[in-house]
Structure formats: structure tokens, C-alpha cells
mmCIF file of C-alpha atoms in Angstrom:
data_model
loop_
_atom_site.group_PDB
_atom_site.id
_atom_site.type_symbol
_atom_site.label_atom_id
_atom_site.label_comp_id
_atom_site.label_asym_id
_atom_site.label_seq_id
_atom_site.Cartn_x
_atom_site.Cartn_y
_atom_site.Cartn_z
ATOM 1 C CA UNK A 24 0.000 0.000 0.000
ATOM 2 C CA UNK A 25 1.430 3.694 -0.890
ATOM 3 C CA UNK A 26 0.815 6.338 1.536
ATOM 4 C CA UNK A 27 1.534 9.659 2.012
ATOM 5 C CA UNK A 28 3.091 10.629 5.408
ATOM 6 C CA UNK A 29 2.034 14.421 5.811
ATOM 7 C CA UNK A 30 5.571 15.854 6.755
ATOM 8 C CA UNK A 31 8.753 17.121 5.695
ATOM 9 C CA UNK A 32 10.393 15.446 8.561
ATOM 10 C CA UNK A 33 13.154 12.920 6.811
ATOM 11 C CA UNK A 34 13.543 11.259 10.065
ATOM 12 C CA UNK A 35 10.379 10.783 11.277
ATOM 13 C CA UNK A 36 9.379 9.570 7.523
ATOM 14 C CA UNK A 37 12.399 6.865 8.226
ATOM 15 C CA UNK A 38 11.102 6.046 11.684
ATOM 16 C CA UNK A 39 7.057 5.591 10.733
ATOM 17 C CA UNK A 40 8.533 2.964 7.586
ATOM 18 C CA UNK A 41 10.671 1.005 10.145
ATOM 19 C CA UNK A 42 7.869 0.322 12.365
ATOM 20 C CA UNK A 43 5.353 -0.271 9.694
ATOM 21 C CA UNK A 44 7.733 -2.518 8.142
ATOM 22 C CA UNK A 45 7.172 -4.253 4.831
ATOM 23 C CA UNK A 46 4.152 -3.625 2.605
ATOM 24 C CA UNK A 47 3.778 0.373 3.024
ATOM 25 C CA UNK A 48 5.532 2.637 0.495
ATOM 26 C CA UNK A 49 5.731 5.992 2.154
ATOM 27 C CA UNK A 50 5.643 8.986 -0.038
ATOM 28 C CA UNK A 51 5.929 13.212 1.383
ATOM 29 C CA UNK A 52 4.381 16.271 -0.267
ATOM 30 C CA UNK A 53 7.377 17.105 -2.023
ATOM 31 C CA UNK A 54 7.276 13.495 -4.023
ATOM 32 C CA UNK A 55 3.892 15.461 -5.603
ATOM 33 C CA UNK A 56 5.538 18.865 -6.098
ATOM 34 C CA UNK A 57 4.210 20.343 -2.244
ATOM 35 C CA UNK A 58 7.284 22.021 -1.144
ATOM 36 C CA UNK A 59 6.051 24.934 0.901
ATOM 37 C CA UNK A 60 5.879 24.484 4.654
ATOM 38 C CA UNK A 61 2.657 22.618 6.320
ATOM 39 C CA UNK A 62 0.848 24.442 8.841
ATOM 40 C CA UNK A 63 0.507 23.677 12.074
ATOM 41 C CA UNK A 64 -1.151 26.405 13.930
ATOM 42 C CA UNK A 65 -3.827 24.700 16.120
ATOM 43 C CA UNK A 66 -3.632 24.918 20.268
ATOM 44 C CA UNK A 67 -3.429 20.730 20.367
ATOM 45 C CA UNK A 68 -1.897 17.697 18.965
ATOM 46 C CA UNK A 69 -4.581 16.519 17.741
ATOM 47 C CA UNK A 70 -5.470 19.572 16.106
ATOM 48 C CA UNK A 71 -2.160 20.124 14.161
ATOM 49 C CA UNK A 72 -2.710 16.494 12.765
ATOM 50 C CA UNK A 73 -5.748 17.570 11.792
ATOM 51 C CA UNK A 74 -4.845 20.689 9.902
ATOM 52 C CA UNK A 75 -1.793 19.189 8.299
ATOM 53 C CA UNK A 76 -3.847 16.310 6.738
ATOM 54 C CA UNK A 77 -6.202 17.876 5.498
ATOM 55 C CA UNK A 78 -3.602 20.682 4.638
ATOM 56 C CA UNK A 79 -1.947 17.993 2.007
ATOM 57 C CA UNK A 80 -5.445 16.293 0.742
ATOM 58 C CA UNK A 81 -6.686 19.791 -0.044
ATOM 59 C CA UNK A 82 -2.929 20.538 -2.060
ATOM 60 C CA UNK A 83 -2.588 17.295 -3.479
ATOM 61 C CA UNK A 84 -5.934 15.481 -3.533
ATOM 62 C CA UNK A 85 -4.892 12.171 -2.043
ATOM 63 C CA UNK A 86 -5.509 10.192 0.858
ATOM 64 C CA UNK A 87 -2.818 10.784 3.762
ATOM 65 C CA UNK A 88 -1.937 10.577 7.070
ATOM 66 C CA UNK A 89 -0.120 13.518 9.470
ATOM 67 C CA UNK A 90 1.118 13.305 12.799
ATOM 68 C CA UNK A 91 2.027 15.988 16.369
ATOM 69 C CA UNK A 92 4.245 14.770 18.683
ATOM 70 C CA UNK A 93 4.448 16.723 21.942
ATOM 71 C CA UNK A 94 6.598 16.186 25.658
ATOM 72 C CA UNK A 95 4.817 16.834 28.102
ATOM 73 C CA UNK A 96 7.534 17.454 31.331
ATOM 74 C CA UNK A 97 5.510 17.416 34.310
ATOM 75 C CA UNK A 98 7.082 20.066 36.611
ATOM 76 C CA UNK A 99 6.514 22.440 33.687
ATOM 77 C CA UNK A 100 2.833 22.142 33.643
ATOM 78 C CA UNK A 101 2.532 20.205 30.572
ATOM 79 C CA UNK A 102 5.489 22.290 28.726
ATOM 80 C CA UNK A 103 6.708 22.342 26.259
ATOM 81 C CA UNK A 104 3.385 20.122 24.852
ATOM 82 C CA UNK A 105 1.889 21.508 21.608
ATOM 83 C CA UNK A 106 4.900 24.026 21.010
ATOM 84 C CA UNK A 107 7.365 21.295 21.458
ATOM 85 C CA UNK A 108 9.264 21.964 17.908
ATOM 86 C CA UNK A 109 9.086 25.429 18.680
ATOM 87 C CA UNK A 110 9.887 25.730 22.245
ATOM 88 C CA UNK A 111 12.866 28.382 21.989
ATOM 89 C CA UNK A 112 12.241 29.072 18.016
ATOM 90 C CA UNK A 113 10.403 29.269 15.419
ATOM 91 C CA UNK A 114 12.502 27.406 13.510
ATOM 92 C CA UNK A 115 12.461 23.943 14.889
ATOM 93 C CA UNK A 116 15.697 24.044 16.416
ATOM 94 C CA UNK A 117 16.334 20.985 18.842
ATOM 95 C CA UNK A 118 19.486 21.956 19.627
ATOM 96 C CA UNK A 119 17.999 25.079 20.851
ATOM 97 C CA UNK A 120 14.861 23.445 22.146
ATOM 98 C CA UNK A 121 16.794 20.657 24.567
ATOM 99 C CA UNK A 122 19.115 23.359 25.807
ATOM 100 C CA UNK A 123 15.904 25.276 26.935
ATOM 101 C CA UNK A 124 14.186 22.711 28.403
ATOM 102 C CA UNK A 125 17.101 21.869 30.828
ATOM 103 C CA UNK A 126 17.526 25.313 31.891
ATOM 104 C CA UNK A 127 14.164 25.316 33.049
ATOM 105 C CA UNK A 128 14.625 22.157 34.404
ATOM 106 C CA UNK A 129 18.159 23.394 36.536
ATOM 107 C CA UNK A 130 17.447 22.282 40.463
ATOM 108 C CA UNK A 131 14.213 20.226 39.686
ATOM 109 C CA UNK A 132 14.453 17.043 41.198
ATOM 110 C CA UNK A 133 10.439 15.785 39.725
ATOM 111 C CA UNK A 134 11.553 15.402 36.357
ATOM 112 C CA UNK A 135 8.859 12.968 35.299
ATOM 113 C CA UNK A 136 7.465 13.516 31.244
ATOM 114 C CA UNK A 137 6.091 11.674 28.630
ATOM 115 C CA UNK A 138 5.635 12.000 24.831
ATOM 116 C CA UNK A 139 2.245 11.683 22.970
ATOM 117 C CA UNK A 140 1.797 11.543 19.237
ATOM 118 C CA UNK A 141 -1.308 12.396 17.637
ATOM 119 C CA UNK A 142 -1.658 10.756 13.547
ATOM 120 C CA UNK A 143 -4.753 11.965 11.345
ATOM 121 C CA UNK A 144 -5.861 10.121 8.778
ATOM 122 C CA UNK A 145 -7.816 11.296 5.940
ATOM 123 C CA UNK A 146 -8.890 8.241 3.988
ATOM 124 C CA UNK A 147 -11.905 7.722 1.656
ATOM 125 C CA UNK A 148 -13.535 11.190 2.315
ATOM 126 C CA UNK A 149 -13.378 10.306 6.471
ATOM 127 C CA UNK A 150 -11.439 11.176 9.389
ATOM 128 C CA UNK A 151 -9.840 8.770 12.100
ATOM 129 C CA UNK A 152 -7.183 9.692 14.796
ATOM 130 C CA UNK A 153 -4.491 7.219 16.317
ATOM 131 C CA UNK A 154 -2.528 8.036 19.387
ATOM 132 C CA UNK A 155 0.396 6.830 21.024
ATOM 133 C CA UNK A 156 2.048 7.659 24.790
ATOM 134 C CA UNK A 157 5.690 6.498 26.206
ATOM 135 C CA UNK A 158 6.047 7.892 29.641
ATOM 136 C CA UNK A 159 9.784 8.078 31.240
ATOM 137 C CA UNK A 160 11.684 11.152 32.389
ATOM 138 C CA UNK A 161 14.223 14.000 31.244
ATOM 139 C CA UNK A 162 17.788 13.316 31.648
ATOM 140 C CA UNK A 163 20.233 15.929 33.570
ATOM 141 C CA UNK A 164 22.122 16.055 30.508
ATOM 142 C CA UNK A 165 21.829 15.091 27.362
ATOM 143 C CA UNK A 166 23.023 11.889 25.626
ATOM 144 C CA UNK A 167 23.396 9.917 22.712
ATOM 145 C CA UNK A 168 23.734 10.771 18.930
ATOM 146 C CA UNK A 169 20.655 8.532 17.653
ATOM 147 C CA UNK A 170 16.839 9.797 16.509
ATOM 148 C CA UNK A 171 16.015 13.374 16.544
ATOM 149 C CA UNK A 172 14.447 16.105 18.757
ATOM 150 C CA UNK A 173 14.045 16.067 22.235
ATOM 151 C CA UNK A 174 15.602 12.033 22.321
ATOM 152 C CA UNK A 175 18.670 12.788 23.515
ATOM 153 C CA UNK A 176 17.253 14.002 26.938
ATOM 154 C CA UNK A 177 13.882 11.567 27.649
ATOM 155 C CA UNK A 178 14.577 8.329 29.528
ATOM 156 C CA UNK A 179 11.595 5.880 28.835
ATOM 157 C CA UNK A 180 10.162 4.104 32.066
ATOM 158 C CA UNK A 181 12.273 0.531 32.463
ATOM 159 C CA UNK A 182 15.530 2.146 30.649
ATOM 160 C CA UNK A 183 18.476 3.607 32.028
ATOM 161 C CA UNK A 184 19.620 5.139 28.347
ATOM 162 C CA UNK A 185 17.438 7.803 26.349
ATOM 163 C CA UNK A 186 16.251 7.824 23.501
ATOM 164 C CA UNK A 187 19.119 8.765 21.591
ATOM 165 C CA UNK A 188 21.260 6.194 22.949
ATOM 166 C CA UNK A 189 18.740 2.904 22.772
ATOM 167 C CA UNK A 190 19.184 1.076 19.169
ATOM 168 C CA UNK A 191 16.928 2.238 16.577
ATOM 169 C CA UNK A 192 14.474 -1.438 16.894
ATOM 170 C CA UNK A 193 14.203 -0.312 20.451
ATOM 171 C CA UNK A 194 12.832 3.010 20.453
ATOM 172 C CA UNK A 195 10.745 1.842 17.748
ATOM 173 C CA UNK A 196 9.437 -0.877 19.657
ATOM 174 C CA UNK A 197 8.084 1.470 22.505
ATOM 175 C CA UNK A 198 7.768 4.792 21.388
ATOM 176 C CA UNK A 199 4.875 6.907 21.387
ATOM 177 C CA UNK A 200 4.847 7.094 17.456
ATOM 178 C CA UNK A 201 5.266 3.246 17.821
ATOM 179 C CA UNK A 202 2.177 2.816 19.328
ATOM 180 C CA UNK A 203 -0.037 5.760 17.402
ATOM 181 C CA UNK A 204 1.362 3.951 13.675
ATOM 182 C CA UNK A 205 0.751 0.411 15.338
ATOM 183 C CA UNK A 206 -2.624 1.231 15.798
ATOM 184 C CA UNK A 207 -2.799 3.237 12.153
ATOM 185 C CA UNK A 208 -1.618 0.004 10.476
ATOM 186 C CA UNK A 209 -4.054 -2.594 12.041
ATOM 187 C CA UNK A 210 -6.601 0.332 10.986
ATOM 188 C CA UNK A 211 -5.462 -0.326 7.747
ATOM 189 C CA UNK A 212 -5.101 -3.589 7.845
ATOM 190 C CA UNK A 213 -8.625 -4.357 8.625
ATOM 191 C CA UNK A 214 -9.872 -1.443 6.754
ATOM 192 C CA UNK A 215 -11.906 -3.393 4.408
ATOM 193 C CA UNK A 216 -14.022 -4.725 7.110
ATOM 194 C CA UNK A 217 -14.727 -1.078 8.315
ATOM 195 C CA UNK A 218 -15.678 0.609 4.811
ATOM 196 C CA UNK A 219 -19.178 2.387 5.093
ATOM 197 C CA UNK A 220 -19.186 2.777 8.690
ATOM 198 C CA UNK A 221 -18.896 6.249 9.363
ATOM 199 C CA UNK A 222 -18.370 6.536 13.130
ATOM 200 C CA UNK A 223 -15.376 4.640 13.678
ATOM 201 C CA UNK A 224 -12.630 6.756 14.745
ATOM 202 C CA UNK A 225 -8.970 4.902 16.002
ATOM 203 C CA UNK A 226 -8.088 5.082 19.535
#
């Protein structure tokens, strides 16, 4: 099946095909000639899905699927949550964004977070949600050289090493996006049996 992951993100595109593993051909916007940057102005997760599906079926016409990740640090009241890839930018600088978020963390011993991740998928005309949640905590310092954003600094629950430091099969065994594309794929894997029936939404 050929789908079209809403996002510009090279390493999240890599990350959704490793856990959906064979049978899925992802494509991005700029495989159909949508270069320009996809919105994602709404106050929730769930909402930027929303807009940037729908953003890229309005552009290109085709069925697709978008995602919002967010961490969620407790002591911070939820921060940095919707405005994770801008947290100390507007540019989605990580670098930036990490070095931030342990400043505000300096002399805070509750350090308890998790990550969600929100996918939309538009698909025949209809909308259905997916979500995934990995809970752990942020690091004093940050480690590790693997995956992207705020990984070098979240320690999953039942792990001593963060993100960015756990092999790639790992993370992608029980991360938040693990669980939210999980759930997208049996969707779609069962899909035929669903066609028609217009209130199911994935949980």
C-alpha cells in the first residue's frame, strides 16, 4: 500500500517505515511537487494532525496521514506540549529546544514527562485519529547521537539510556509514534471490514 506521510520530517518519515515494516511505500508532499511548509497552527496535537492532513489532501488530492508529537515534562505544567518543535524558536531548532528545556529544568528534582503523538488520517472522504504515549523522564544532561528532537534528553520508564542512545528497533518498539502507527496500520489492515461505517474513529 502507498501512503503519504504528511511531513517534511526525513527522520520521522524513516522512523514511521521502520515500524510499519514491509508492505507500506511511504511517499511526502514534495514526491507530488508540495514544497512549501505545512501548517501547524492549532492549540493541540490533535489539532495540528488535523490541519496538516487535510492541509496535504486539499494541495494534493490524495488520501494521507499527518502526525504531532508533543513532551509533556511534568514540573513544567505540561510544557513544552503543543509548542514542542518550537519551544525556543520558530525554527524547529532541537538543539535550541533541549538546551531550553534543561535550563528550566536546573534544580528540579520531579523530572517525570512523557511523549504523545497524535496521527490523522484522511482516507476515503473520512477522518480517524491514532494516538500513542511512552512515559519516562528527562535526563540531567543530554546523551546519545541517535533519533532526533528532544531524544537525547527523555529516559523511557524501564531504561536507564534515552532515547538517543537505545538502538533504533528499540525506540521503535516502545515509542509513542510506535504505538499511534501500530494502531494506524491494524486500521489499515482491517480497513476493508470497516468501509461504510462512518463513526469509527482509532483510539
Amino acid at each position: 500500500m502507498e501512503l503519504i506521510f504528511a511531513t517534511n520530517n526525513r527522520h520521522k518519515l524513516e522512523e514511521a517505515a521502520q515500524i510499519l515494516g514491509g508492505g507500506y511505500i511511504l511517499k511526502t508532499p514534495s514526491d507530488f511537487g508540495l514544497s512549501e511548509e505545512i501548517p501547524e497552527e492549532r492549540d493541540t496535537l490533535e489539532g495540528n494532525a488535523v490541519q496538516k492532513a487535510e492541509f496535504v489532501k486539499f494541495h494534493t488530492g490524495l488520501d494521507c496521514f499527518a502526525d504531532d508529537t508533543g513532551l509533556e515534562v511534568e514540573a513544567l505544567g505540561g510544557e513544552p506540549g503543543v509548542r514542542s518543535a518550537r519551544y525556543a524558536t520558530d525554527g524547529h531548532d532541537f538543539g535550541a529546544n533541549t538546551a531550553l528545556l534543561l535550563k528550566n529544568l536546573e534544580g528540579v528534582a520531579d523530572r517525570r514527562a512523557r511523549f504523545r503523538t497524535v496521527i490523522a488520517l484522511i482516507l476515503d472522504g473520512r477522518l480517524y485519529t491514532f494516538e500513542g504515549e511512552v512515559r519516562g523522564k528527562i535526563s540531567r544532561t543530554a546523551a546519545g547521537n541517535k533519533g532526533f528532537g528532544y531524544d537525547p534528553v527523555f529516559i523511557p520508564e524501564g531504561y536507564t539510556e534515552t532515547f538517543a542512545q537505545l538502538p533504533a528497533e528499540v525506540k521503535n518498539a516502545i515509542s509513542h509514534r510506535a504505538e499511534a502507527v501500530r494502531k494506524l496500520a491494524v486500521f489499515l489492515k482491517d480497513y476493508g471490514k470497516y468501509q461504510g461505517d462512518p463513526s469509527l474513529k482509532g483510539k
